[in-house]
Short mmCIF file of N, CA and C and ligand atoms in Angstrom, two decimals:
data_model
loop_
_atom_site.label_atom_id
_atom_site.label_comp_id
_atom_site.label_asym_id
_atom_site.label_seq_id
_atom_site.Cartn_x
_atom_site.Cartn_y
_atom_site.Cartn_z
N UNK A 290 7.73 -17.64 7.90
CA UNK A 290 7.58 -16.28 7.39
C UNK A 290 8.61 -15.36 8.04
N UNK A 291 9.14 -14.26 7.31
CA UNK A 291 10.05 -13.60 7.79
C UNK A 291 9.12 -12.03 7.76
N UNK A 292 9.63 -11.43 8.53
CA UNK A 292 9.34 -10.04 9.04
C UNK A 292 10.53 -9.35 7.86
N UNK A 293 9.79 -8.42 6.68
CA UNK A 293 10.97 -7.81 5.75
C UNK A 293 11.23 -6.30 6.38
N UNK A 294 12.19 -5.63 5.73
CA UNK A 294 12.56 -3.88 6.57
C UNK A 294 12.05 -3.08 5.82
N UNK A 295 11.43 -2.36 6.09
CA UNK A 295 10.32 -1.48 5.00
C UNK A 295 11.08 -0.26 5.31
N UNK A 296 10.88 0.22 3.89
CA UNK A 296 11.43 1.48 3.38
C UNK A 296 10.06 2.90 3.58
N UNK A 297 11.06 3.47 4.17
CA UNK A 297 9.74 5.12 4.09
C UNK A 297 10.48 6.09 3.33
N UNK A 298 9.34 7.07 2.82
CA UNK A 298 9.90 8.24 1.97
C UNK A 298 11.27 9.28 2.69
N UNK A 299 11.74 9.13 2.58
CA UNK A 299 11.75 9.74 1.00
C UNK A 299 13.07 8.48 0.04
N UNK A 300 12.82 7.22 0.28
CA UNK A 300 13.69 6.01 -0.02
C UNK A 300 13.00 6.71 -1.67
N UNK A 301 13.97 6.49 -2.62
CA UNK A 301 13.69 5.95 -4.00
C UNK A 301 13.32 4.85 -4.87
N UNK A 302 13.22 3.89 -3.98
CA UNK A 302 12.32 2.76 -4.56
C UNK A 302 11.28 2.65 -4.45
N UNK A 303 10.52 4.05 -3.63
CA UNK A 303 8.75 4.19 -3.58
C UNK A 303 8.54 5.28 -4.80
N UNK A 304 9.36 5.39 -5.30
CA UNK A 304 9.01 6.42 -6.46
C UNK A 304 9.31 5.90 -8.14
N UNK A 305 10.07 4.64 -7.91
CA UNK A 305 9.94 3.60 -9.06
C UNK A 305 8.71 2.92 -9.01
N UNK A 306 8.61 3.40 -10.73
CA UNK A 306 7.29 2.26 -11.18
C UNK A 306 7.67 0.74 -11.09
N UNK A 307 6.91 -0.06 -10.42
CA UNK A 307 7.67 -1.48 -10.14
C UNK A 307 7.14 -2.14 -11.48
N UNK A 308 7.73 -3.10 -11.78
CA UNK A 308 7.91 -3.99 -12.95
C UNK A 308 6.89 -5.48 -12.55
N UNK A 309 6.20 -5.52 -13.88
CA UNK A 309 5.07 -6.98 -13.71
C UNK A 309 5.73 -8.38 -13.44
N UNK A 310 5.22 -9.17 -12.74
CA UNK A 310 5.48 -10.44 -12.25
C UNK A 310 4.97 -11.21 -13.61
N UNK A 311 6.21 -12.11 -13.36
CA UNK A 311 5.97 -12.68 -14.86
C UNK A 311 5.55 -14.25 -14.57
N UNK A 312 5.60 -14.76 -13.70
CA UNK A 312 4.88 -16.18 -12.99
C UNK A 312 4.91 -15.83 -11.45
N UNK A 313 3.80 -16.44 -10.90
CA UNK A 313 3.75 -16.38 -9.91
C UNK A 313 4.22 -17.89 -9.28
N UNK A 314 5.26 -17.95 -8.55
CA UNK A 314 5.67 -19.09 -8.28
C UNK A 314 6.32 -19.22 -6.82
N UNK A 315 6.90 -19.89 -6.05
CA UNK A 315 7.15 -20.66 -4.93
C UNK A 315 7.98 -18.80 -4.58
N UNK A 316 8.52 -18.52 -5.58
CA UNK A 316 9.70 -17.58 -4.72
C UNK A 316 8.72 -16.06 -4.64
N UNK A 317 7.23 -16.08 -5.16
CA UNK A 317 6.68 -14.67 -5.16
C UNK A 317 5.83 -15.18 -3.74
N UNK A 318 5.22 -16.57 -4.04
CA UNK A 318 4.01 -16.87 -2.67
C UNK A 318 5.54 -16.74 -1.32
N UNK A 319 6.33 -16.66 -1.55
CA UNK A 319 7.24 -16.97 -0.20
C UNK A 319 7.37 -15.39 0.27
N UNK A 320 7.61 -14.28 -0.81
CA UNK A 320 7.35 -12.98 -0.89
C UNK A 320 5.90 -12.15 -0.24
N UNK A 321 4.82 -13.03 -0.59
CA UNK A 321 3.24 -12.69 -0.34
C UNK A 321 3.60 -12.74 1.12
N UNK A 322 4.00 -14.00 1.39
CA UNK A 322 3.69 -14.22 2.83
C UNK A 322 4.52 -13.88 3.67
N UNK A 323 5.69 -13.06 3.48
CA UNK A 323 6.29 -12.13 4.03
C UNK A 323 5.88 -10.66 4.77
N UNK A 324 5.76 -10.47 3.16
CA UNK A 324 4.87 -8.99 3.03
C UNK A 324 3.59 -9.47 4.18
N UNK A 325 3.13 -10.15 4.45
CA UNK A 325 1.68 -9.95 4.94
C UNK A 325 1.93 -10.00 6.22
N UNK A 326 3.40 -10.77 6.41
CA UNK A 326 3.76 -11.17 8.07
C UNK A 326 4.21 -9.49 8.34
N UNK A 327 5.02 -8.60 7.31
CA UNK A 327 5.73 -7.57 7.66
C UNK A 327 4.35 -6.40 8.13
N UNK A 328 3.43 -6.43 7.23
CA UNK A 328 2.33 -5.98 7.12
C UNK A 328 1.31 -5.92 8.62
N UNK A 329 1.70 -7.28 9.09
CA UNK A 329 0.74 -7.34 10.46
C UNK A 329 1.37 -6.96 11.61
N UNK A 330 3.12 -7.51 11.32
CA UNK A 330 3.94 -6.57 12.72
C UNK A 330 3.95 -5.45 12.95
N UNK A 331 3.34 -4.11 11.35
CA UNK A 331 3.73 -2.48 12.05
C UNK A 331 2.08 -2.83 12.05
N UNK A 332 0.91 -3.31 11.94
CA UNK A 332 -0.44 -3.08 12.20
C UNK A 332 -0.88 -2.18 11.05
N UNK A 333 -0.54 -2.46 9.87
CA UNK A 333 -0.98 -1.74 8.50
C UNK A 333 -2.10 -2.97 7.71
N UNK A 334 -2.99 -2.17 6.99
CA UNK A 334 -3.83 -3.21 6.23
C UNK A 334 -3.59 -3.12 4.84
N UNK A 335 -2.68 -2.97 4.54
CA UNK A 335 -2.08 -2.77 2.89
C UNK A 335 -0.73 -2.45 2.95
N UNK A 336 -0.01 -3.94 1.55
CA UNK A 336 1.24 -3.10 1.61
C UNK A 336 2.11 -3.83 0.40
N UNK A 337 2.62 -2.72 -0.51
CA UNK A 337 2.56 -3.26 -2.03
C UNK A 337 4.24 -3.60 -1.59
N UNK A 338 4.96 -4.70 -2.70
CA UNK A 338 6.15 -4.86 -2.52
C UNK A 338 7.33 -3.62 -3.07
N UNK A 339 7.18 -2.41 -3.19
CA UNK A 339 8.07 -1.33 -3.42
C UNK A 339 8.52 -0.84 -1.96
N UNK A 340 7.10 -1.61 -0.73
CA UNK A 340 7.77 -0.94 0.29
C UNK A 340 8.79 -1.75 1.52
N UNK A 341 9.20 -2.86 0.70
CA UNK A 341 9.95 -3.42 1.18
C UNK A 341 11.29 -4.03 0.30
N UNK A 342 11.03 -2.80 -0.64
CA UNK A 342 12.17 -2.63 -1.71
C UNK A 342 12.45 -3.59 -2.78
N UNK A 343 11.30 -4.18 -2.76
CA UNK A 343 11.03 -4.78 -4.01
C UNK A 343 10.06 -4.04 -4.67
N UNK A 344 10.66 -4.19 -6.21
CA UNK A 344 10.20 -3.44 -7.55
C UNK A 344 9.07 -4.20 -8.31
N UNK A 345 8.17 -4.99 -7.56
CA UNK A 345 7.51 -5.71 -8.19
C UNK A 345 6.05 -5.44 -8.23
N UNK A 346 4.73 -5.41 -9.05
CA UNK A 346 3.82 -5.21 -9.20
C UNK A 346 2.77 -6.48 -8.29
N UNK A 347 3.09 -6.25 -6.73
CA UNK A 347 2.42 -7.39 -6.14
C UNK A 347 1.82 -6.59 -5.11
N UNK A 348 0.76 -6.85 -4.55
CA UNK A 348 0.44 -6.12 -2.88
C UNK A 348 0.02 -7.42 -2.10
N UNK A 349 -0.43 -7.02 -1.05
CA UNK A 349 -1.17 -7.86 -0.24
C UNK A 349 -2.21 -6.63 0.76
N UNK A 350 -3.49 -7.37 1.16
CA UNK A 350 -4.18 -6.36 2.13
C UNK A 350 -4.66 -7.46 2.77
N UNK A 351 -4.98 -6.96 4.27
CA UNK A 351 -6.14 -7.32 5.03
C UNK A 351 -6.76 -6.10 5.91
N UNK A 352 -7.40 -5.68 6.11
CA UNK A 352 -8.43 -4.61 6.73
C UNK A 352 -9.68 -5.54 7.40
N UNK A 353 -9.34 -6.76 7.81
CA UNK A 353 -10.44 -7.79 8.60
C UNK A 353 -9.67 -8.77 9.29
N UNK A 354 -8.60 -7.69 10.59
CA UNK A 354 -7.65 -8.68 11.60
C UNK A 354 -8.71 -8.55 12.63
N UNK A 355 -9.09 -9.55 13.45
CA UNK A 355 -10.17 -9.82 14.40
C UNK A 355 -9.21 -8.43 15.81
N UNK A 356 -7.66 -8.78 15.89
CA UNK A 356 -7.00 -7.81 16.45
C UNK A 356 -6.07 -7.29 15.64
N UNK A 357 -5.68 -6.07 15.75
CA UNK A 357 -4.56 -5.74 15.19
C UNK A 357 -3.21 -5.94 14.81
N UNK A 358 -2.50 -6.35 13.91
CA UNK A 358 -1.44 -6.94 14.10
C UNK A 358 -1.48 -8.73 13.66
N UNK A 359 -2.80 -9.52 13.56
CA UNK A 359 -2.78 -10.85 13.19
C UNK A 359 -3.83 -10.58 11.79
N UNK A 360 -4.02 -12.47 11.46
CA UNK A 360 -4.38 -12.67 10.19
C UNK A 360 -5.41 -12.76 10.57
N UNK A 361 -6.68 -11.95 9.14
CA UNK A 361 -7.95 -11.90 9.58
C UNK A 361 -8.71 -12.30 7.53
N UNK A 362 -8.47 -11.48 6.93
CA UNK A 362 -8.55 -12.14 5.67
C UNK A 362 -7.70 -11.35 4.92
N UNK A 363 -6.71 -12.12 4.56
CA UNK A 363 -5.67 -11.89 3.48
C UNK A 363 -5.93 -12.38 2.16
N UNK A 364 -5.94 -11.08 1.48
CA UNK A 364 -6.23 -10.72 0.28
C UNK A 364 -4.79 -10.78 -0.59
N UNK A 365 -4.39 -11.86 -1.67
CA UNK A 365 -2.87 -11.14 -2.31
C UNK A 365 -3.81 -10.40 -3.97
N UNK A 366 -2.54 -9.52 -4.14
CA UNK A 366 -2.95 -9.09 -5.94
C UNK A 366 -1.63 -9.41 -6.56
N UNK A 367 -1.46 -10.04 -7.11
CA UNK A 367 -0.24 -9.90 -8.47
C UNK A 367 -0.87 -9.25 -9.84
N UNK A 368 0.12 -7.88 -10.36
CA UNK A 368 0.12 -6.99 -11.57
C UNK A 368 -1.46 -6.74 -11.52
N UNK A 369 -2.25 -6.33 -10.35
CA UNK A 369 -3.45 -5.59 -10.44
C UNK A 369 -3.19 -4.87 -11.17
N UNK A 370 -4.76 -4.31 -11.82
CA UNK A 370 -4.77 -3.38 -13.23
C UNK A 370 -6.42 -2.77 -12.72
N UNK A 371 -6.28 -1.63 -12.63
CA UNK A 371 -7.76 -0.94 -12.43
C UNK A 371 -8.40 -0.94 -13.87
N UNK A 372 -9.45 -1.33 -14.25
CA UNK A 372 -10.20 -1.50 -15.22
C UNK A 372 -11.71 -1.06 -15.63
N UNK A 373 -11.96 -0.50 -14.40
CA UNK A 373 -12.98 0.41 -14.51
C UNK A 373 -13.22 1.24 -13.29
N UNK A 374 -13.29 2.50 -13.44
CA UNK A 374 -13.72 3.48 -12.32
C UNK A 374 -15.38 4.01 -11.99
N UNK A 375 -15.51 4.01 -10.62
CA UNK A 375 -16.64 4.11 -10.86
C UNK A 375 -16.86 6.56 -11.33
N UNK A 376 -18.01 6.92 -11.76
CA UNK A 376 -18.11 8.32 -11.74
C UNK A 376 -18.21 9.14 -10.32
N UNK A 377 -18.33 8.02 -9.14
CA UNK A 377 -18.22 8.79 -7.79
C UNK A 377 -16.86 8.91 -7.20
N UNK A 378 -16.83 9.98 -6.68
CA UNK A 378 -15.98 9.50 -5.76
C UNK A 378 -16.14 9.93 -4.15
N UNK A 379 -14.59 9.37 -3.00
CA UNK A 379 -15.19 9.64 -1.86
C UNK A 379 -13.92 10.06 -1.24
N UNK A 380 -14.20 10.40 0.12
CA UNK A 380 -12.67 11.07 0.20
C UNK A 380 -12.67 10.13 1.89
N UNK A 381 -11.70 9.96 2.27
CA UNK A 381 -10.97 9.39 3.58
C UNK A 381 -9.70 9.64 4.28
N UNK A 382 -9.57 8.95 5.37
CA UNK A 382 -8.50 9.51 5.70
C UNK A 382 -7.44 8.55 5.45
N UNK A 383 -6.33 8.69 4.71
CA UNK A 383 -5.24 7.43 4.49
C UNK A 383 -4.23 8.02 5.49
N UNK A 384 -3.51 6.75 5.92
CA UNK A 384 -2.04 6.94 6.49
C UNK A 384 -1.28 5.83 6.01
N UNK A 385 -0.08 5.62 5.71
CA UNK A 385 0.81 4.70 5.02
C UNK A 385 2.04 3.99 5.90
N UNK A 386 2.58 2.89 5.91
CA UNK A 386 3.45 2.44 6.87
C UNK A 386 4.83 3.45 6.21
N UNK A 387 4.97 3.72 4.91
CA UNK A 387 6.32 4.68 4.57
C UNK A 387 6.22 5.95 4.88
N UNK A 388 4.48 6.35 5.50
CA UNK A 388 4.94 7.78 5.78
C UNK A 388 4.74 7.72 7.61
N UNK A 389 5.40 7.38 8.28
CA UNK A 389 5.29 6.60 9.30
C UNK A 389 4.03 7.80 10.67
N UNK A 390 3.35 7.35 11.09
CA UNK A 390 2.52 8.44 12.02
C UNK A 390 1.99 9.54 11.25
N UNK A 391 1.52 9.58 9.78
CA UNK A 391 1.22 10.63 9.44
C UNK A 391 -0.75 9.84 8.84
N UNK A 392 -1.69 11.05 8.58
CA UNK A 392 -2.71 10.76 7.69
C UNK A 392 -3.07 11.94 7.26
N UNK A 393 -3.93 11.87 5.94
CA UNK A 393 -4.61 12.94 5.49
C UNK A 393 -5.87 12.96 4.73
N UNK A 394 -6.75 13.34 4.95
CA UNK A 394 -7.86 12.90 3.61
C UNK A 394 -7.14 13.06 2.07
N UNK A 395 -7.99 11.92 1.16
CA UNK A 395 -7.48 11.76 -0.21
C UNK A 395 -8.84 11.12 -0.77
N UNK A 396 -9.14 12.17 -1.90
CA UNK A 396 -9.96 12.05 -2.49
C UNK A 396 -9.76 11.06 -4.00
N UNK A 397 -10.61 9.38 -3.40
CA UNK A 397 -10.39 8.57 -4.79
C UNK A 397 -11.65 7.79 -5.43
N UNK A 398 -11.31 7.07 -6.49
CA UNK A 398 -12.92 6.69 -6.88
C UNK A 398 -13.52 5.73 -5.91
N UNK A 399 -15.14 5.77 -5.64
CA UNK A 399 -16.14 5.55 -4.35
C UNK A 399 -16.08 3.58 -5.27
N UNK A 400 -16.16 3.26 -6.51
CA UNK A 400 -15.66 1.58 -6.54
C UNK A 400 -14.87 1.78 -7.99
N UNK A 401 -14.19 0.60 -8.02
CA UNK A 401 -13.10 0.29 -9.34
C UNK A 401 -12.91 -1.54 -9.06
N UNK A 402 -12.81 -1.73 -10.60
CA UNK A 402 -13.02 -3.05 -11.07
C UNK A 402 -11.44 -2.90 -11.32
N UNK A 403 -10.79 -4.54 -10.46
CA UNK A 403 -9.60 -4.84 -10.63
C UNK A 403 -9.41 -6.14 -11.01
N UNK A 404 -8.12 -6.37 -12.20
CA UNK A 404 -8.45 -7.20 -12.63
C UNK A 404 -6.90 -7.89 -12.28
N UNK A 405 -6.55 -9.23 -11.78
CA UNK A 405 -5.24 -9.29 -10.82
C UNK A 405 -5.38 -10.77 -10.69
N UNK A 406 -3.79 -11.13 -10.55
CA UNK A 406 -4.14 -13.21 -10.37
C UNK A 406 -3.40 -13.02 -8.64
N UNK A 407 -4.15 -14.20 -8.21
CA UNK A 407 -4.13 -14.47 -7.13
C UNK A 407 -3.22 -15.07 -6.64
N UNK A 408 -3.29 -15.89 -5.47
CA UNK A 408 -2.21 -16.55 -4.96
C UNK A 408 -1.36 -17.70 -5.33
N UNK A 409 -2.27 -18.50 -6.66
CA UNK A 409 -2.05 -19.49 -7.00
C UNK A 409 -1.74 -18.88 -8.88
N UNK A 410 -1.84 -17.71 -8.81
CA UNK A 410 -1.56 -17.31 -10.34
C UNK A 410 -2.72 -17.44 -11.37
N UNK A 411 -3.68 -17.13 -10.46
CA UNK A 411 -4.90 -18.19 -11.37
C UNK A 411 -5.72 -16.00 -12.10
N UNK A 412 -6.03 -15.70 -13.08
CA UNK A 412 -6.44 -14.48 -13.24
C UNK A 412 -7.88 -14.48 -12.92
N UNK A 413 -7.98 -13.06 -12.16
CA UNK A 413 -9.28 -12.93 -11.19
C UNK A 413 -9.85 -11.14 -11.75
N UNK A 414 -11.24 -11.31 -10.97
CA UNK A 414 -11.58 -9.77 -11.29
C UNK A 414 -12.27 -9.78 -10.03
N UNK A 415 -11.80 -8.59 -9.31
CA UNK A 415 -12.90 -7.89 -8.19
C UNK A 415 -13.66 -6.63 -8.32
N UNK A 416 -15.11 -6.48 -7.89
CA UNK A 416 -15.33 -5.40 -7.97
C UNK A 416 -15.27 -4.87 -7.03
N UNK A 417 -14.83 -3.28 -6.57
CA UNK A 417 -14.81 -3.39 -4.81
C UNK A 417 -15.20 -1.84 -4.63
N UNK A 418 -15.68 -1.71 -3.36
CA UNK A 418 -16.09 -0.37 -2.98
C UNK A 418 -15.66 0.19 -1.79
N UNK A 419 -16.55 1.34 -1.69
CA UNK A 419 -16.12 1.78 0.12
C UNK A 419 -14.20 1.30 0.80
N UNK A 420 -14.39 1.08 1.93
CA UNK A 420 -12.83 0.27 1.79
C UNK A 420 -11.45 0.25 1.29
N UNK A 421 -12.70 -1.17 0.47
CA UNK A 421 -11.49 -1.96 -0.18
C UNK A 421 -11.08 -1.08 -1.77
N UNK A 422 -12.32 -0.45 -2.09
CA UNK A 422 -11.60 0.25 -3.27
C UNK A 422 -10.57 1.42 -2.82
N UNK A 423 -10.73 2.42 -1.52
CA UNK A 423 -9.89 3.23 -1.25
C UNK A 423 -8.39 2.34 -1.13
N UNK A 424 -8.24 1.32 -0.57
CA UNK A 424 -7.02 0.80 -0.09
C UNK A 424 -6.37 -0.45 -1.67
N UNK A 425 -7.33 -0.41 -2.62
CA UNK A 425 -7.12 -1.08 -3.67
C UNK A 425 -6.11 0.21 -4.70
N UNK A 426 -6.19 1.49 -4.06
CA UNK A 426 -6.07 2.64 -5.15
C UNK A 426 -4.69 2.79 -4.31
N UNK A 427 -4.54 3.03 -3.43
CA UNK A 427 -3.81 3.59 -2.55
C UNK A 427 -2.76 2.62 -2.76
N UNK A 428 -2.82 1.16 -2.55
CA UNK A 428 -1.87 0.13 -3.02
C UNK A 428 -1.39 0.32 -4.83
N UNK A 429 -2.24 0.11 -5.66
CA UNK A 429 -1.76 0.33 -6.57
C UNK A 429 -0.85 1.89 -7.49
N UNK A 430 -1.16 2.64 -6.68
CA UNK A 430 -0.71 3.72 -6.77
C UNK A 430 0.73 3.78 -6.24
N UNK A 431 1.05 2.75 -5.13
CA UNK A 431 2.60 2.00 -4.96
C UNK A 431 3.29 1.59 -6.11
N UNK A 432 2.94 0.77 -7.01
CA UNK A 432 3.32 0.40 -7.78
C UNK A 432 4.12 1.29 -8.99
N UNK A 433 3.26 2.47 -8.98
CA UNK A 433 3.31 3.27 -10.08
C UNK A 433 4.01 4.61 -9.39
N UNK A 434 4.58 4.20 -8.20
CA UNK A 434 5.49 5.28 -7.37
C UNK A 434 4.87 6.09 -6.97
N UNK A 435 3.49 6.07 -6.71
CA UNK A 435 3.05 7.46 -6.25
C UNK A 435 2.63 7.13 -4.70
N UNK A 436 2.76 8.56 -3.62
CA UNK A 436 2.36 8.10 -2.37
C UNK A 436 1.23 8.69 -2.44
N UNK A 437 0.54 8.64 -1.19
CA UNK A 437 -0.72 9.32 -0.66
C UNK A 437 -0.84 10.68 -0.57
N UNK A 438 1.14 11.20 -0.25
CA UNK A 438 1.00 12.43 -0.14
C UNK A 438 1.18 13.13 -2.02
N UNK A 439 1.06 12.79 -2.57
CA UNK A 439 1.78 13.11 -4.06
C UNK A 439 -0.23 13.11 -4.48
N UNK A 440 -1.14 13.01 -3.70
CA UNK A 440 -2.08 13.48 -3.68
C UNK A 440 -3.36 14.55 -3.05
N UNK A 441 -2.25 14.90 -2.09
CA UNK A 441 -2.88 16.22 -1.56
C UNK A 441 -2.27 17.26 -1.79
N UNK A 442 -2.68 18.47 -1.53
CA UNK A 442 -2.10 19.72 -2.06
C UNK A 442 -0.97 20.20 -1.18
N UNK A 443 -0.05 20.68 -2.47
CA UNK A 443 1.81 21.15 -1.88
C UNK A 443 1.43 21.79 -0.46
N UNK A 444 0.85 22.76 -0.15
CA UNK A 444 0.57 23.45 1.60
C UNK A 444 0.88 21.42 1.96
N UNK A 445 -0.70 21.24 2.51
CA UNK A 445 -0.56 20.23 3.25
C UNK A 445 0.38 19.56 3.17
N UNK A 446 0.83 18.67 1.99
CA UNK A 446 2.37 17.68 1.98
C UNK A 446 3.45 18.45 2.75
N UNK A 447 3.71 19.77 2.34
CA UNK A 447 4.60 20.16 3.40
C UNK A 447 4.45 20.53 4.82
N UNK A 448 3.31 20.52 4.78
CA UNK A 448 3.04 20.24 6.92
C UNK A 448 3.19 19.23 7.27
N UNK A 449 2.49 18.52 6.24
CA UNK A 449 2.48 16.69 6.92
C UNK A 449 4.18 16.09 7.21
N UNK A 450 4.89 16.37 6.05
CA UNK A 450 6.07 16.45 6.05
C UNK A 450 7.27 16.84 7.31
N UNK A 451 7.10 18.23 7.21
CA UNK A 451 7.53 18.80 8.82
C UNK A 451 6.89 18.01 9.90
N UNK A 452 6.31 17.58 9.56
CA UNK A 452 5.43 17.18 11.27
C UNK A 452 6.28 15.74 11.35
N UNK A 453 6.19 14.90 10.13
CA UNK A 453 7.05 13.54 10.53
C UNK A 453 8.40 14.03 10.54
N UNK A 454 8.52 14.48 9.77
CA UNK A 454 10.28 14.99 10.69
C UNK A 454 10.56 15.30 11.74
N UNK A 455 9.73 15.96 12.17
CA UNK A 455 9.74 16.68 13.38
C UNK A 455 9.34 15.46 14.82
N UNK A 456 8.77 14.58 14.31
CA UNK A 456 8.55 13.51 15.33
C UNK A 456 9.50 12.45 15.27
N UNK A 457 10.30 12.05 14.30
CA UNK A 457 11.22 11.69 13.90
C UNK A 457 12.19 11.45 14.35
N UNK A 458 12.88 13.18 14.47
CA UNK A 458 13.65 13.94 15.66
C UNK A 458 13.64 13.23 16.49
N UNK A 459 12.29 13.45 17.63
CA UNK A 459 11.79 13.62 18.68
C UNK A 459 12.00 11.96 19.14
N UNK A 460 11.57 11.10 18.36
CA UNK A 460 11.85 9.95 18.60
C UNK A 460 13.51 9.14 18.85
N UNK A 461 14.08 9.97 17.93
CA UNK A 461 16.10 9.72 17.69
C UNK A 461 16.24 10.07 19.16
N UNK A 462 15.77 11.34 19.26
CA UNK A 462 16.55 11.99 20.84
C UNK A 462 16.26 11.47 22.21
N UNK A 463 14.71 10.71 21.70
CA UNK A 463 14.20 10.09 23.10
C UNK A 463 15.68 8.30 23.16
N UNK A 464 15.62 8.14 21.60
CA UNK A 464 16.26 7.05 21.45
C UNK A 464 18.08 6.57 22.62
N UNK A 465 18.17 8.12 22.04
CA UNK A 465 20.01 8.28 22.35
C UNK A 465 19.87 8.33 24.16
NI1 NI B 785 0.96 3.01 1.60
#
């Protein structure tokens, strides 16, 4: 497995709608298991392939590493499709590996039925809640170019904004 270089905003390939996988085969599972290795080195539990600059409609999650940073249950989706929402919803706090040190509450549906082939290409349906539906929305919402912040209100995005810049900075200068 290789460790891939992940792209943060304001890159333009998180704002392309990525394009459906048309077989899942030796060169996407070699991709999965990239993404999941890249995924466990920054200690993120979700992470769709736009953010490692591929345009493709794939994620991977785990949110069940026994420690942070290893494999605990890896979940892949190829061309997930939300297919039913539930009428609740719930709000949490997301942070994203492209918006690097930042979080904010984001209000999304409380479960949603996804319908997505797996690792072996085989077509699957999950129903999922709590969690896995927040981080099922939040991933697929990669796909379709949208971030976390392209869901809270213009004030906040532009604090949250200044603030990673501003640490950003802070990090270059400690760097030099
Ligand atoms: Ni993200």
């Amino acid at each position: 497995m290789t460790k891939l270089k992940l792209y943060t905003y304001p890159h333009p390939v998180l704002k392309k709608k990525a394009e459906p996988v048309e077989a899942v085969d030796d060169d996407i599972r070699q991709l999965l298991d990239d993404m999941l290795e890249t995924m466990y080195a920054d200690a993120g539990v979700g992470l769709a392939a736009p953010q490692v600059g591929v345009s493709k409609r794939i994620l991977v999650i785990d949110y069940e590493q026994p420690e942070k940073g290893g494999p605990g249950r890896p979940r892949y989706f190829v061309n997930p499709e939300i297919i039913w929402v539930s009428d609740e919803r719930i709000v949490g706090s997301e942070g994203c590996l492209s918006v690097p040190g930042q979080h904010a509450d984001v209000e999304r549906y409380a479960a949603v039925k996804v319908r997505y082939l797996d690792y072996d290409g085989c077509p699957k349906e999950i129903m999922a809640d709590d969690f896995l539906a927040i981080v099922l929305q939040h991933e697929i919402d990669h796909l379709d170019g949208i971030l976390y912040i392209d869901r809270i209100s213009r004030l906040k995005r532009e604090m949250l904004l200044k603030k990673m810049r501003k640490e950003e900075k802070a990090r270059r200068s400690e760097e030099e």
